[in-house]
Amino acid sequence: MKILITGGAGFIGSHVVRRFVTKHPEHHIYNLDALTYAGNLENIKDIEHAKNYTFLKGDITDAAYIQSVFEKYQFDGVVHLAAESHVDRSITDPMAFVKTNVFGTVNLLNAARDLWKGDYEGKRFYHVSTDEVYGTLGATGLFTEETPYAPNSPYSASKASSDHFVRAYGETYGLPYVLTNCSNNYGPHHFPEKLIPLFIHNIIEEKPLPVYGDGNYTRDWLFVIDHARAIDLVFHEGKNAETYNIGGFNEWKNIDLVKVLCTLMDRKLGRAEGSSAQLITFVKDRPGHDLRYAIDATKINTQLGWQPSVTFEEGLAKTIDWFFDNQEWLANVTSGAYQEYYQKQYVNE
Ligand code: NAD
Ligand code: TYD
């Protein structure tokens, strides 16, 4: 197959591109990415010369360009990850999220529909989404594939909207699609605006660790390589017009996770036990902050046989090791525009 992967220079996309290029020599992979602040070709440097790989620098919000690449390369499949992905940025600039996540997705759907013209044999549109579309849980319960959508942030509202468009193109035009909603990822190449990489970076630099509110918010964490494994499996074996939830059955309150991270970092840095924890600073809460996310991943487990390959302890240790071994990457992505973002987001806290 000729497969278009969008957002393949970003955090999760780079792991997905690497997996498809290396595990599926039978496919040709076209990685289309606009290289925004979150996209970095360094993330996929190891496979850039592979025979079954082509990089296309382009913007999914540009409808004419997207139509033209579909015509030129005649894709059989799409794995769509390109998005604006950070909740805090969506609170500052919601329209950027509407443009990329909603308009961008509809541009891709139109191009796939127009190219495939109802001849859907061997074709597939895979939309990668988030558990945040379900809104927030209380103290108990899990998100299943039947949980009604109730997004609370501009980010999750834009992802929910794009999910609805994908489903609607399935119903209206018969477009063959699969959709997955995954919990919070962590791992190598994670951009240091999100909790885990931001705090690893700040601990190294001995800067404050800004915990929002009282820190009693819960997230369900999955190692990014296990997400990429799940995407590979669903793309090849998932059923058309189905949604699968992906998660690690691995819930952590932010404050507990941050304390574990501090301990592991103290050991790694050879600092006295307890020194990183002294950097913890409780700051103003995120508006509309979802209390708890937790995924019921029974469907993908029982129907497709997927389960995480690493424990949280193993995944976190691998992640910390990666950030230590790649401090140049961290220094590069935190220079320039990152400083401006950091000042705006955290300076008054
Ligand atoms: P990311 O922000 O690290 O990467 C996004 C990538 O998309 C970047 O390479 C960026 O350059 C590219 N991009 C952005 N706008 C573009 C545009 N207009 N045209 C082309 N490319 C563009 O994001 P991520 O964390 O890797 O998330 C990838 C996908 O997975 C997103 O759709 C996100 O909603 C979803 N998701 C993320 C998580 C998570 O924990 N990070 C969890 C579940 C689902
Ligand atoms: P984040 O990594 O931004 O992912 P998401 O908002 O998509 O879940 O945040 C994870 C949790 O950590 C979330 O409850 C917000 C919290 N958080 C902080 O307490 N401080 C921070 O500086 C950041 C970025 C997040």
Short mmCIF file of C-alpha atoms and ligand atoms in Angstrom, two decimals, residues 86-88 132 184 193-195 198-199 210-212 217 219 221 254 286 289 293 346, ligand 2:
data_model
loop_
_atom_site.label_atom_id
_atom_site.label_comp_id
_atom_site.label_asym_id
_atom_site.label_seq_id
_atom_site.Cartn_x
_atom_site.Cartn_y
_atom_site.Cartn_z
CA HIS A 86 -1.48 20.95 23.66
CA VAL A 87 -4.45 21.88 25.87
CA ASP A 88 -2.80 25.02 27.33
CA GLU A 132 -10.11 13.77 26.06
CA ASN A 184 -1.90 10.27 27.64
CA GLU A 193 5.48 21.49 27.04
CA LYS A 194 3.64 18.38 28.33
CA LEU A 195 3.87 17.31 31.98
CA LEU A 198 8.61 19.49 30.94
CA PHE A 199 9.31 18.28 34.45
CA PRO A 210 4.61 24.01 38.16
CA VAL A 211 1.88 21.63 39.38
CA TYR A 212 -1.56 22.96 38.44
CA TYR A 217 -5.86 15.35 38.77
CA ARG A 219 -4.28 10.74 33.95
CA TRP A 221 -0.35 6.96 30.98
CA ASN A 254 -0.31 14.14 38.89
CA ARG A 286 -5.75 25.28 34.27
CA HIS A 289 -9.18 21.28 34.00
CA TYR A 293 -9.16 10.31 32.47
CA TYR A 346 4.57 30.23 33.42
P1 TYD B 2 -0.51 17.46 29.80
O1 TYD B 2 0.79 16.74 29.73
O2 TYD B 2 -0.60 18.87 29.29
O3 TYD B 2 -1.59 16.52 29.12
P2 TYD B 2 -3.23 16.65 29.09
O4 TYD B 2 -3.62 18.00 29.54
O5 TYD B 2 -3.53 16.43 27.66
O6 TYD B 2 -3.71 15.57 30.00
O7 TYD B 2 -0.96 17.50 31.33
C1 TYD B 2 -1.07 16.31 32.09
C2 TYD B 2 -1.61 16.70 33.46
O8 TYD B 2 -0.60 17.47 34.13
C3 TYD B 2 -2.84 17.56 33.41
O9 TYD B 2 -3.69 17.24 34.51
C4 TYD B 2 -2.31 18.99 33.59
C5 TYD B 2 -1.09 18.78 34.47
N1 TYD B 2 0.02 19.76 34.26
C6 TYD B 2 0.56 20.44 35.36
O10 TYD B 2 0.14 20.24 36.51
N2 TYD B 2 1.57 21.33 35.12
C7 TYD B 2 2.05 21.59 33.87
O11 TYD B 2 2.96 22.45 33.73
C8 TYD B 2 1.50 20.86 32.76
C9 TYD B 2 1.99 21.09 31.37
C10 TYD B 2 0.48 19.95 33.02
#
